[in-house]
Coordinates of C-alpha atoms in Angstrom, one line a residue:
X1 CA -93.6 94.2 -29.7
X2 CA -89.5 93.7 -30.1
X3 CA -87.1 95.9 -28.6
X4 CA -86.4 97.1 -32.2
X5 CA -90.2 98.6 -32.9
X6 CA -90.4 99.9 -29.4
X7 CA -87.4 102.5 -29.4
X8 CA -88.5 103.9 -25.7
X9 CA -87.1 100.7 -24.2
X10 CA -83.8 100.9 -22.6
X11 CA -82.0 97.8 -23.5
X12 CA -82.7 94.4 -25.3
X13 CA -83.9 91.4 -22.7
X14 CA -84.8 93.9 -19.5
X15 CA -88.6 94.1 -20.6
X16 CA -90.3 92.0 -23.0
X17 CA -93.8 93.6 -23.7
X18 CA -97.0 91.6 -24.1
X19 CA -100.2 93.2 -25.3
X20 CA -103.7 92.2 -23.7
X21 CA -107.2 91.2 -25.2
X22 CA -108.2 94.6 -23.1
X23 CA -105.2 96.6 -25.3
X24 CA -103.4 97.5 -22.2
X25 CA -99.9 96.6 -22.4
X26 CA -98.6 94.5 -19.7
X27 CA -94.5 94.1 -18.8
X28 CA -93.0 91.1 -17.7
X29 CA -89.8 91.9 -15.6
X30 CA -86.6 89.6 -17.0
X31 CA -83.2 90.0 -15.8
X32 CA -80.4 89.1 -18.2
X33 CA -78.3 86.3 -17.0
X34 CA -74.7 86.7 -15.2
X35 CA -72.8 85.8 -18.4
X36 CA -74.8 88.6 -20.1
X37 CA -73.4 91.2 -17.6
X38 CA -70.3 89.9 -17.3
X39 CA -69.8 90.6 -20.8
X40 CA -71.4 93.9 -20.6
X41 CA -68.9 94.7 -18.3
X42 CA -66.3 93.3 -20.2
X43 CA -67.1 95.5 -23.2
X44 CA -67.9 98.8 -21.6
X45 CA -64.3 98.9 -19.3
X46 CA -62.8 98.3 -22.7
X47 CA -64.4 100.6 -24.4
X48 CA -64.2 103.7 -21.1
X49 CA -60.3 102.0 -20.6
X50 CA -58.8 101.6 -23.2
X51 CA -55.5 102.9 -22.5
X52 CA -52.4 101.4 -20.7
X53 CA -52.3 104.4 -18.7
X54 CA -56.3 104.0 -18.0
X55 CA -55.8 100.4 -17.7
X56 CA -53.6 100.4 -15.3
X57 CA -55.2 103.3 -12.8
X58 CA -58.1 100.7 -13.5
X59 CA -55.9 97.4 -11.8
X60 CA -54.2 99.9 -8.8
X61 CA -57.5 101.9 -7.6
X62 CA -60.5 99.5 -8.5
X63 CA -59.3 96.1 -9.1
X64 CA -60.7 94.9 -5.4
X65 CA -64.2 96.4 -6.5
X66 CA -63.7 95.0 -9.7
X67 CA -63.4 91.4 -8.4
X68 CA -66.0 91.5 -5.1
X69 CA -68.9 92.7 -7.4
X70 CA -68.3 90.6 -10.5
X71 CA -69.0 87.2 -8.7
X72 CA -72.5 87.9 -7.5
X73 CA -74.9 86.3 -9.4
X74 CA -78.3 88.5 -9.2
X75 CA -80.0 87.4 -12.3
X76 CA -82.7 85.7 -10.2
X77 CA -83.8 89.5 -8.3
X78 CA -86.1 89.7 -11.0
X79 CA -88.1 86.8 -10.2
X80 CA -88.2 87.2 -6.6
X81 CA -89.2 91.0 -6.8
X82 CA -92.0 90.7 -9.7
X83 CA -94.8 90.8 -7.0
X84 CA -93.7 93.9 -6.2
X85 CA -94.0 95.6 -9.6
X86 CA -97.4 96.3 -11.2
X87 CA -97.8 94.4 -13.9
X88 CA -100.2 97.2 -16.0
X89 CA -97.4 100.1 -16.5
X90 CA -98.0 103.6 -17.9
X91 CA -94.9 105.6 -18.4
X92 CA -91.1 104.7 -18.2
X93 CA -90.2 101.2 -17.9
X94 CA -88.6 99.8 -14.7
X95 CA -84.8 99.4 -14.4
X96 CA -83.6 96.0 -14.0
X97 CA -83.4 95.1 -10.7
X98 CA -80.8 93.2 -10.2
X99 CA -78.8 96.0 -11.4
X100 CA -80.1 98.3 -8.8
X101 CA -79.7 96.0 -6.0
X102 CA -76.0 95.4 -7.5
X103 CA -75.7 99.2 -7.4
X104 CA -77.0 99.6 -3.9
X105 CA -74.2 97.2 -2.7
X106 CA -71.5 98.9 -4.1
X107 CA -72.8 101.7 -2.2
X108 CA -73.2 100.0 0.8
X109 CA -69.6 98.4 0.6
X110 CA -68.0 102.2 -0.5
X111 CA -70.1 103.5 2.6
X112 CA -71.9 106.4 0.5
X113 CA -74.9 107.8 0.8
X114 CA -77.9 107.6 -2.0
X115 CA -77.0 111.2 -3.0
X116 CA -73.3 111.3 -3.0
X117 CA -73.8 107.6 -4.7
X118 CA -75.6 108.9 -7.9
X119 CA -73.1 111.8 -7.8
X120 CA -70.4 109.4 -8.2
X121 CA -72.5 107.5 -10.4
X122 CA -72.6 110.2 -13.2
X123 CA -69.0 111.3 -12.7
X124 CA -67.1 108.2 -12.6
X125 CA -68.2 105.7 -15.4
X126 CA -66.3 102.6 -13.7
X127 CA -68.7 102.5 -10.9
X128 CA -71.9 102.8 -12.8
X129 CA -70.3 99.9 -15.7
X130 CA -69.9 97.7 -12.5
X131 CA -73.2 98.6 -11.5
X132 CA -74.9 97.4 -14.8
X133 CA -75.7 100.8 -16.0
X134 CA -74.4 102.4 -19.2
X135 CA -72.0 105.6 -18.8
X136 CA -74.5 108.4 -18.8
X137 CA -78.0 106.6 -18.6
X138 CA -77.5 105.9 -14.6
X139 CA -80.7 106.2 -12.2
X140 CA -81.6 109.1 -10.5
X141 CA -82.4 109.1 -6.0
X142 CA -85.8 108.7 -6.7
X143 CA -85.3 105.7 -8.6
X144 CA -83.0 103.6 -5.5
X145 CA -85.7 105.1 -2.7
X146 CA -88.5 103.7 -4.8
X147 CA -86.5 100.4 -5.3
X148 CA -85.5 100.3 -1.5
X149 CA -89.5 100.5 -1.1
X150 CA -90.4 98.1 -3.2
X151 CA -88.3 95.6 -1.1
X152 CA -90.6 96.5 2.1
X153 CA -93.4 93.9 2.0
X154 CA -95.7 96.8 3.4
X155 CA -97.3 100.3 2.3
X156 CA -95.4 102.7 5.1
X157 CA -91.8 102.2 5.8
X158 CA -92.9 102.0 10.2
X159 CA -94.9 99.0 11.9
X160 CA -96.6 100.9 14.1
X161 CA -98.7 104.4 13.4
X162 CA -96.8 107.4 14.3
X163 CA -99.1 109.2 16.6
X164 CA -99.0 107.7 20.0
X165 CA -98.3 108.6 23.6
X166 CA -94.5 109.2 24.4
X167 CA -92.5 105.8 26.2
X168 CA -90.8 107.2 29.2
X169 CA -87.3 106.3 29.5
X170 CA -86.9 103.8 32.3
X171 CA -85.3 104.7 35.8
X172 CA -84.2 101.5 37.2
X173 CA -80.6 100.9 36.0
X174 CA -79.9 96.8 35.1
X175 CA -76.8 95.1 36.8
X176 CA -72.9 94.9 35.5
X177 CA -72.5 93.5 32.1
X178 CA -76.3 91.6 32.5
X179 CA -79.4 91.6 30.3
X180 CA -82.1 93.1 31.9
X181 CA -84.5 90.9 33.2
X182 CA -88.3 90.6 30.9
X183 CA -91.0 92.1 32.4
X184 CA -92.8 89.0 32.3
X185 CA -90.6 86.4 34.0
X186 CA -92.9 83.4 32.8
X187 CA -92.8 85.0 29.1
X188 CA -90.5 82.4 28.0
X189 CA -92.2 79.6 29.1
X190 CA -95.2 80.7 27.9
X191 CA -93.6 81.0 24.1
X192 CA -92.2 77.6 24.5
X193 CA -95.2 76.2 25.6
X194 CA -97.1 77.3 22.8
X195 CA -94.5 76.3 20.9
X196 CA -94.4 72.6 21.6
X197 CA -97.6 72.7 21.8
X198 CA -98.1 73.6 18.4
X199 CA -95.4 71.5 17.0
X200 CA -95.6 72.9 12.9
X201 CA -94.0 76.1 12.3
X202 CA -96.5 78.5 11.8
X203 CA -95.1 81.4 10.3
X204 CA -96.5 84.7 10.3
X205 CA -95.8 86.8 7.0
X206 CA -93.1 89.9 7.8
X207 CA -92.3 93.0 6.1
X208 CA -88.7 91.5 5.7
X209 CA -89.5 88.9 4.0
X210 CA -88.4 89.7 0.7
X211 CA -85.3 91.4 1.8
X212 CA -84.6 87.8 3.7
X213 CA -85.3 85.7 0.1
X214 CA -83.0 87.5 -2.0
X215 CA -80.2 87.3 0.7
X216 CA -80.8 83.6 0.8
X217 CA -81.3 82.9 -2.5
X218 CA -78.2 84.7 -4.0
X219 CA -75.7 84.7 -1.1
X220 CA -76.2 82.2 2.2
X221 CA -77.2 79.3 -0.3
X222 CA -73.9 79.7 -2.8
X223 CA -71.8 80.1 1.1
X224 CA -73.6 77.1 2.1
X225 CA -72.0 75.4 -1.7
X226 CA -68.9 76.9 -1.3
X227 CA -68.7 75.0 2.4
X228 CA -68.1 78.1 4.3
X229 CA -71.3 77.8 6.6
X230 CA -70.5 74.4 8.0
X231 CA -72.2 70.8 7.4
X232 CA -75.9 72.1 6.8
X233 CA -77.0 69.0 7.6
X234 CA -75.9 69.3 11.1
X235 CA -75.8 73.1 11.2
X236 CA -74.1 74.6 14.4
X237 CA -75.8 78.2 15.0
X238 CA -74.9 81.3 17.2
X239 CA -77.7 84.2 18.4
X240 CA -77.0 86.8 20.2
X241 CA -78.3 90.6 20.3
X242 CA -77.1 94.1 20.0
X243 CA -78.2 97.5 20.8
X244 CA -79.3 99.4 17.5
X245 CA -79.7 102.8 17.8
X246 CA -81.8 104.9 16.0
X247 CA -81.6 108.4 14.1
X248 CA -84.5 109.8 16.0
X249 CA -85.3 111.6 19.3
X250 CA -87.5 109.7 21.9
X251 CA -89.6 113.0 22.7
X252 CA -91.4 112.9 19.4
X253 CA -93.6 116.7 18.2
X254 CA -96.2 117.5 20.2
X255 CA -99.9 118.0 18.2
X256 CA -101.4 119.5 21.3
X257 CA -101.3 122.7 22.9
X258 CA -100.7 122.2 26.1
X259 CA -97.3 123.9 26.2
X260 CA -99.4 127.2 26.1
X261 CA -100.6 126.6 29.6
X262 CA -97.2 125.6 30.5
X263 CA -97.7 121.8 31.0
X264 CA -94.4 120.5 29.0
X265 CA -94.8 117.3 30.6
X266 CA -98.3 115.9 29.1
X267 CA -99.3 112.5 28.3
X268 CA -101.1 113.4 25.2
X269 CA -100.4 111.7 22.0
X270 CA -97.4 113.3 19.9
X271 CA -95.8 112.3 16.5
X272 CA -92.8 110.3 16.4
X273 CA -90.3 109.8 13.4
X274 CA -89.7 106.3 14.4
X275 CA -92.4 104.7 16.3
X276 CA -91.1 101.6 16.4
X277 CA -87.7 102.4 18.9
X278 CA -88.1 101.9 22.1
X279 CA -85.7 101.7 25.9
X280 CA -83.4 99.0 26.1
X281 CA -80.9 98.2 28.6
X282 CA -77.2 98.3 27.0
X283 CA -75.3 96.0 29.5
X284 CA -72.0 96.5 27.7
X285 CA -72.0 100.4 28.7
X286 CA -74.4 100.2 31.2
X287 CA -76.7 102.6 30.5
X288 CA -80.2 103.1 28.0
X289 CA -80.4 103.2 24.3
X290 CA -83.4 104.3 22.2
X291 CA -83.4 102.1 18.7
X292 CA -83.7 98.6 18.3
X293 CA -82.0 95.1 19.1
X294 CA -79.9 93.5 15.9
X295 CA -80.3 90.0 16.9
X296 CA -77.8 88.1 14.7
X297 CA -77.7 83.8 13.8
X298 CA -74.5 83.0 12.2
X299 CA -73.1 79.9 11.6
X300 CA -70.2 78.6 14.3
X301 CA -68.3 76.7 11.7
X302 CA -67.9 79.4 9.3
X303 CA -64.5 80.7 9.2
X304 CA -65.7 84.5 8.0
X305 CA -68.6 84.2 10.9
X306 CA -70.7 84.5 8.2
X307 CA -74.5 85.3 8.9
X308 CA -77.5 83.8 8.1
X309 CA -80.3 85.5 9.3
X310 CA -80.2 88.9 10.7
X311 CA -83.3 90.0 12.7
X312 CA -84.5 93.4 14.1
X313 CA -86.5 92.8 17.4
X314 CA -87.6 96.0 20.0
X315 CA -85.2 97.1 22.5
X316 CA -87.0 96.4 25.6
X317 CA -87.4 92.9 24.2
X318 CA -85.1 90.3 26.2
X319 CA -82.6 88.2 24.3
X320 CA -84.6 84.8 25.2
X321 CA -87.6 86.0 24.1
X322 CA -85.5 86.6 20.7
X323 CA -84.2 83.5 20.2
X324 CA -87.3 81.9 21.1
X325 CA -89.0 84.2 18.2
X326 CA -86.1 84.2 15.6
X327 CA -85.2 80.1 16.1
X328 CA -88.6 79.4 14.9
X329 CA -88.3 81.5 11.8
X330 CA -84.7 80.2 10.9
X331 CA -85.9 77.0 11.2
X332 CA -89.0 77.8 8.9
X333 CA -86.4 80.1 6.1
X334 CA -83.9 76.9 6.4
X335 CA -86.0 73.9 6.2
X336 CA -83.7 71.6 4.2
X337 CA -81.3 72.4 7.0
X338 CA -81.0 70.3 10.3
X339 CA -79.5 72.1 13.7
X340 CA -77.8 70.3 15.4
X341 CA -76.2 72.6 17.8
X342 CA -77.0 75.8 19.1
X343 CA -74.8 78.3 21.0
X344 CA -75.3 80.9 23.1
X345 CA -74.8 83.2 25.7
X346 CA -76.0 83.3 29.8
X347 CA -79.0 86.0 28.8
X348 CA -80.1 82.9 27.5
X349 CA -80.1 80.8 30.4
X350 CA -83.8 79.5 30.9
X351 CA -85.1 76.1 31.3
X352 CA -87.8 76.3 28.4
X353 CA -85.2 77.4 26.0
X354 CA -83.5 73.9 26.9
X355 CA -86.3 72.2 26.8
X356 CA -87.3 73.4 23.0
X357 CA -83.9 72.4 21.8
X358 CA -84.1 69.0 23.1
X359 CA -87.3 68.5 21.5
X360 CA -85.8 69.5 18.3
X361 CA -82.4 67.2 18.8
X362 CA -80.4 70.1 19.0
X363 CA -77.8 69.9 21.4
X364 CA -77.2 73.4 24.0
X365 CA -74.0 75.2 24.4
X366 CA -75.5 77.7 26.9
X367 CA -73.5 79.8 29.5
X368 CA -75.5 79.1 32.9
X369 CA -76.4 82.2 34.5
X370 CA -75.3 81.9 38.3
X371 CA -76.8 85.6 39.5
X372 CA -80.2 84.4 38.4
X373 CA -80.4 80.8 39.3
X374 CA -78.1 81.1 42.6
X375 CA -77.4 77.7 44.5
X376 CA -77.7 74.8 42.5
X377 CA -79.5 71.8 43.6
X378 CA -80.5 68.4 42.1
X379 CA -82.2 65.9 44.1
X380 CA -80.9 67.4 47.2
X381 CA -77.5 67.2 45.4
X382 CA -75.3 70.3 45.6
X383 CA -74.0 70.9 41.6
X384 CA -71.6 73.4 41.1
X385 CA -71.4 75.5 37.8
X386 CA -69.5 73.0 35.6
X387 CA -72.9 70.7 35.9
X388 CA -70.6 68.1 38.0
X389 CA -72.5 67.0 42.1
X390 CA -70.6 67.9 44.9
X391 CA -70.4 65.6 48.0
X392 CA -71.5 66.4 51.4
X393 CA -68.0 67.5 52.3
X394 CA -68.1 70.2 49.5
X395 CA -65.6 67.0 46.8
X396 CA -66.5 66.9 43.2
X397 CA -67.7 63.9 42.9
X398 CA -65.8 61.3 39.8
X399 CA -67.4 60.7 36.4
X400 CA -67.4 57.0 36.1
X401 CA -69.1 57.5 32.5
X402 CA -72.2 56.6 30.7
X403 CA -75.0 54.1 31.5
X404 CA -75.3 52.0 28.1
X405 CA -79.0 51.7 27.1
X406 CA -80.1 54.2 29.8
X407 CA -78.6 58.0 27.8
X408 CA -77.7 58.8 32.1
X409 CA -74.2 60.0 33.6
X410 CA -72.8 57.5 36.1
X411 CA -70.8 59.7 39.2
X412 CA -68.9 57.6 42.3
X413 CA -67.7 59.3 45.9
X414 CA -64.2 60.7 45.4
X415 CA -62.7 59.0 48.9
X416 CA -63.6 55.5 47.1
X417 CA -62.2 56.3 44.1
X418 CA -59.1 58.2 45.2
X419 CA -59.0 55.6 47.9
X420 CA -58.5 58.3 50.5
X421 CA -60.5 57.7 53.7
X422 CA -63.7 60.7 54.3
X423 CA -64.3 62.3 57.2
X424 CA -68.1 61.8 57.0
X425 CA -69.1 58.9 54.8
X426 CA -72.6 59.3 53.4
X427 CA -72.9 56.0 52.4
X428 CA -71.8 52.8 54.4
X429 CA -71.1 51.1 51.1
X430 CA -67.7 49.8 50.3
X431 CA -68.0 50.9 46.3
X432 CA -69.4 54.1 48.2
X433 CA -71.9 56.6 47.3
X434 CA -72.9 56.5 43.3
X435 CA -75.3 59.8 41.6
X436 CA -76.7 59.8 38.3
X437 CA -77.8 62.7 36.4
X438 CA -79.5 62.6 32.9
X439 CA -80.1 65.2 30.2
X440 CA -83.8 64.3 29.7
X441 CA -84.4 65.0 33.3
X442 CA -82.8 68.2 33.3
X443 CA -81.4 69.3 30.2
X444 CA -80.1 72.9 31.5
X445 CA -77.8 71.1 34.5
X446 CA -77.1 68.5 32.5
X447 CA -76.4 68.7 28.6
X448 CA -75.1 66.7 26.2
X449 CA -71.8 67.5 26.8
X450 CA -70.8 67.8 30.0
X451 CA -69.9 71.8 31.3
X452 CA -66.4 70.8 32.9
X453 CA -65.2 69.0 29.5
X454 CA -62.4 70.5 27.1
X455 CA -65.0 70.1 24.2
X456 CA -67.9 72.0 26.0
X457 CA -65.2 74.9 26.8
X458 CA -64.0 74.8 22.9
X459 CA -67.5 74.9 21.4
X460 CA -68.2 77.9 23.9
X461 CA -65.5 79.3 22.8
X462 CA -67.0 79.7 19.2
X463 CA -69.9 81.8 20.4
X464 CA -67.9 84.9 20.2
X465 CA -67.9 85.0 16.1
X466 CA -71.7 86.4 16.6
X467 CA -70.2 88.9 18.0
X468 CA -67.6 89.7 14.9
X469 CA -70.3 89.2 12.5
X470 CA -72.1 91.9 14.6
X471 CA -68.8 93.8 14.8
X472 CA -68.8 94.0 10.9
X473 CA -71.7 95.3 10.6
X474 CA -71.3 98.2 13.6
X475 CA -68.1 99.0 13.3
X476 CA -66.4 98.1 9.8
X477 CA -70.0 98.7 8.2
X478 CA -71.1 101.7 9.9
X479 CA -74.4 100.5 10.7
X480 CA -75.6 102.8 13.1
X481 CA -73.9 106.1 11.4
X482 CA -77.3 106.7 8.8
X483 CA -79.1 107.4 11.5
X484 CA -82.3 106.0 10.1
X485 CA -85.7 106.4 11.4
X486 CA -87.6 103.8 9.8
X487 CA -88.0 100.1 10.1
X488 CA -87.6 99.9 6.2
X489 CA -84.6 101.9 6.3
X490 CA -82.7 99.7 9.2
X491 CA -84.0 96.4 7.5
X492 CA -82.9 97.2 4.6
X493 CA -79.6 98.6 5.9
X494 CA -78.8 95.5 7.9
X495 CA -79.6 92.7 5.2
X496 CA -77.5 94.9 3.1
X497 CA -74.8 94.8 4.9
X498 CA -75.0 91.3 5.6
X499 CA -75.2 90.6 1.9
X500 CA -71.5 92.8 1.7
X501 CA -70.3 90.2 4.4
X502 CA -70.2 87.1 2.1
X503 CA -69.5 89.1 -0.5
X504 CA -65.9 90.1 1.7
X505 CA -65.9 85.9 2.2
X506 CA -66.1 84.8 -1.3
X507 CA -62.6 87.5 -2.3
X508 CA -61.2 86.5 0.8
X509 CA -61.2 82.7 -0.2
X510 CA -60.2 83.6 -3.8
X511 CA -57.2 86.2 -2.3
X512 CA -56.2 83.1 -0.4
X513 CA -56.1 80.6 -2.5
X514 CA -53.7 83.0 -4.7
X515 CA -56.2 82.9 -7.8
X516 CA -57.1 86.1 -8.6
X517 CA -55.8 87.9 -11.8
X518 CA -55.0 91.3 -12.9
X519 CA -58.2 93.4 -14.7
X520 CA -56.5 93.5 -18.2
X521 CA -56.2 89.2 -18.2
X522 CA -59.2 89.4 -16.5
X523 CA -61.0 91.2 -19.2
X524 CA -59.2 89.1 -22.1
X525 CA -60.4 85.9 -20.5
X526 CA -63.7 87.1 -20.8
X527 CA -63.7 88.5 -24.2
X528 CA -62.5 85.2 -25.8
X529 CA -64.9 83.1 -24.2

């Protein structure tokens, strides 16, 4: 069958039908190529435009849209979602996905909801030409909440059931501006050790997982071209978490009646909207927070703090025990990439953790956490927090470099090498007292570069674009303000969002290198070719 005999179908190249030995008919999902909607677009602003006076409203009021959607190349949605479209179809074809996920960014990026969004959709014919859709023929809010759930690699938008017994909100309040502590203190070592242990990445299909390939595919790989991620072959990455909170009330409905004999306070099961929030310590404001942890990896060396692979973890779950978790993955999502530097903050202060990276050749830039590890001591060696040993008489003791052959940290008495004359030598010597510290022996007191250099302190100082990228998404996004109640819905939210934050990146880098041209030459450029 060709588009031509089969009036029903929407447009040419969306849907090519095949029929079956069985006579049932059988659609194969195509997406037309970029140059394809670029020129739709092309045709249908001229046509809806075609006026100076339109034209110009056109360059003063949508010209930044105009420009941030246009670059994104989504003509290969269609082959990553076919698994998620039957292939036997009775009734109206499919819209193209690629223009629906299109369509769902400019949404995302105007900060609209799905109903006000196909509002606007029918009444202004600029958005729904930049969405791919024809003036007039634009989909309906059934049509994005059953594209939103055909990018949830699972049959109910929640992980958990929704009938279960109500999590009591915790009483014991954590200390200033710290993580809470895990409930299991030898959790992390425990996950590391299993991890080494198991040495190939084992990777446990998620419901994300689709969300994770188009965002990937079509925008961290073309940032990763464009050189705004960083050398990937010696990939410098940031993780840190956030507090995520949720649309739904932690008392759930109750489904017994045991409010009729006045016990308000039961522990039979009730119904939550969002079983999957839980309790988790906000250190920042010091107080509890129902939802969910965003624990963000962006790359240090991008100059837009770019992200890479945005993760949605429990609350009550400690930042170690994500990293641990959401490493392994990034390293399994971004094989062809090497690490070679990871980042991070003091909730992430455990020995294992250092321990993993070594065994990976990827060098730590970890805060040390002073409240949890207290005096530090190293073959009966005082060290103080910059990782350098202290002398008897409470002197930093001198760096007299590195041990060729031997990857160890030479260190020589202060008095000898200050010539100054100590009160209480410790060593009768006349080169006097020499220390040596190695990374392999104790990678958390000792990394590969040394706490107390310049360069430790600068690469430290990188650490804080996680915390943009998560700004983006909180604050100039509005992440938290749909109030969802579903792990489908914040998933789909966040990668979303994420996916708006290289589009910003990619206008930025054309606004700054002064290339980018009015609509109307815009327009003309792609009519001639």
């Amino acid at each position: 069958m060709t588009f031509l005999e089969h009036p029903k179908n929407r447009r040419e190249g969306i849907f090519v039908a095949y029929l079956l030995e069985n006579w049932v008919i059988a659609l194969k999902l195509v997406s037309r190529s970029h140059q394809n909607y670029l020129a739709f677009v092309a045709d249908q602003l001229q046509k809806e435009y075609n006026t100076p006076g339109a034209m110009s409203l056109l360059q003063q009021f949508y010209s930044n849209l105009v420009f941030w959607i246009t670059p994104i190349d989504l003509s290969s949605t269609a082959a990553l979602v076919r698994s998620s479209y039957s292939v036997k179809t009775k009734g109206r074809s499919p819209r193209d996905p690629a223009d629906m996920l299109r369509s769902t960014l400019l949404m995302t990026k105007l900060g609209m909801s799905v109903d006000n969004w196909v509002r606007v959709l029918r009444t202004l014919p600029v958005y729904a030409i930049l969405s791919g859709f024809e003036p007039g023929d634009t989909p309906g809010v059934g049509t994005f909440y059953d594209f939103f759930r055909r990018l949830w690699r699972a049959r109910t938008p929640h992980k958990t059931g929704r009938t279960k017994r109500r999590l009591k909100k915790p009483r014991k309040k954590g200390k200033k501006n710290e993580k809470q502590e895990p409930k299991n203190p030898k959790v992390t070592e425990k996950l590391v050790s299993r991890v080494l242990r198991e040495g190939k990445i084992y990777y446990t299909p998620k419901e994300h997982d689709l969300l994770q390939q188009l965002f990937q595919t079509m925008f961290v790989l073309p940032s990763a071209t464009k050189g705004f991620l960083g050398d990937t072959r010696c990939f410098r990455v940031i993780g840190d978490g956030s507090p995520a909170l949720t649309g739904a009330r932690s008392f759930g409905k109750f489904l017994c009646d045991c409010r009729k004999s006045g016990n308000w306070k039961c522990s039979c099961k009730r119904q939550f909207s969002d079983p999957d929030a839980d309790w988790g310590w906000d250190s920042y404001r010091e107080k509890y927070f129902y939802g969910r942890t965003l624990y963000m990896f962006t790359a240090a060396d991008s100059p837009y703090n770019l992200p890479v692979y945005p993760r949605l973890f429990r609350a009550s779950q400690h930042d170690a025990v994500s990293w641990i978790c959401g490493y392994r993955e990034l390293c399994y999502w971004y094989s062809d990439w090497k690490v070679g530097e990871a980042i991070l903050d003091s909730a992430h202060d455990a020995l294992p953790i250092y321990t993993m990276l070594e065994q990976d050749d990827v060098s730590s830039i970890i805060d040390l956490n002073l409240r949890r590890s207290g005096h530090l001591v190293y073959h009966e060696m005082n060290i103080d927090s910059d990782g350098v040993p202290v002398c008897p008489i409470g002197r930093k003791m001198i760096c007299w470099g590195k041990c060729s052959g031997r990857q160890r940290t030479k260190w020589r008495c202060p008095a000898k090498v200050g010539k100054w004359e100590c009160p209480h030598p410790c060593s009768p010597s006349a080169y006097g007292r020499t220390f040596y510290t190695s990374t392999a022996n104790n990678p958390r007191l000792f990394p590969r570069i040394r706490r107390d250099s310049r360069e430790w302190k600068e690469r430290y100082a990188l650490r804080t674009g996680v915390e943009r990228s998560i700004k983006r998404q909180k604050i100039d996004y509005k992440l938290e303000a749909s109030r969802g109640r579903s792990s489908r819905h914040w998933n789909i939210r966040v990668y979303m969002i994420a996916m708006c934050q290289h589009a910003d990146a990619w206008l930025e880098e054309v606004k700054k290198q002064k290339q980018q041209l009015s609509v109307d030459t815009w327009l003309k450029v792609l009519t001639a070719a």
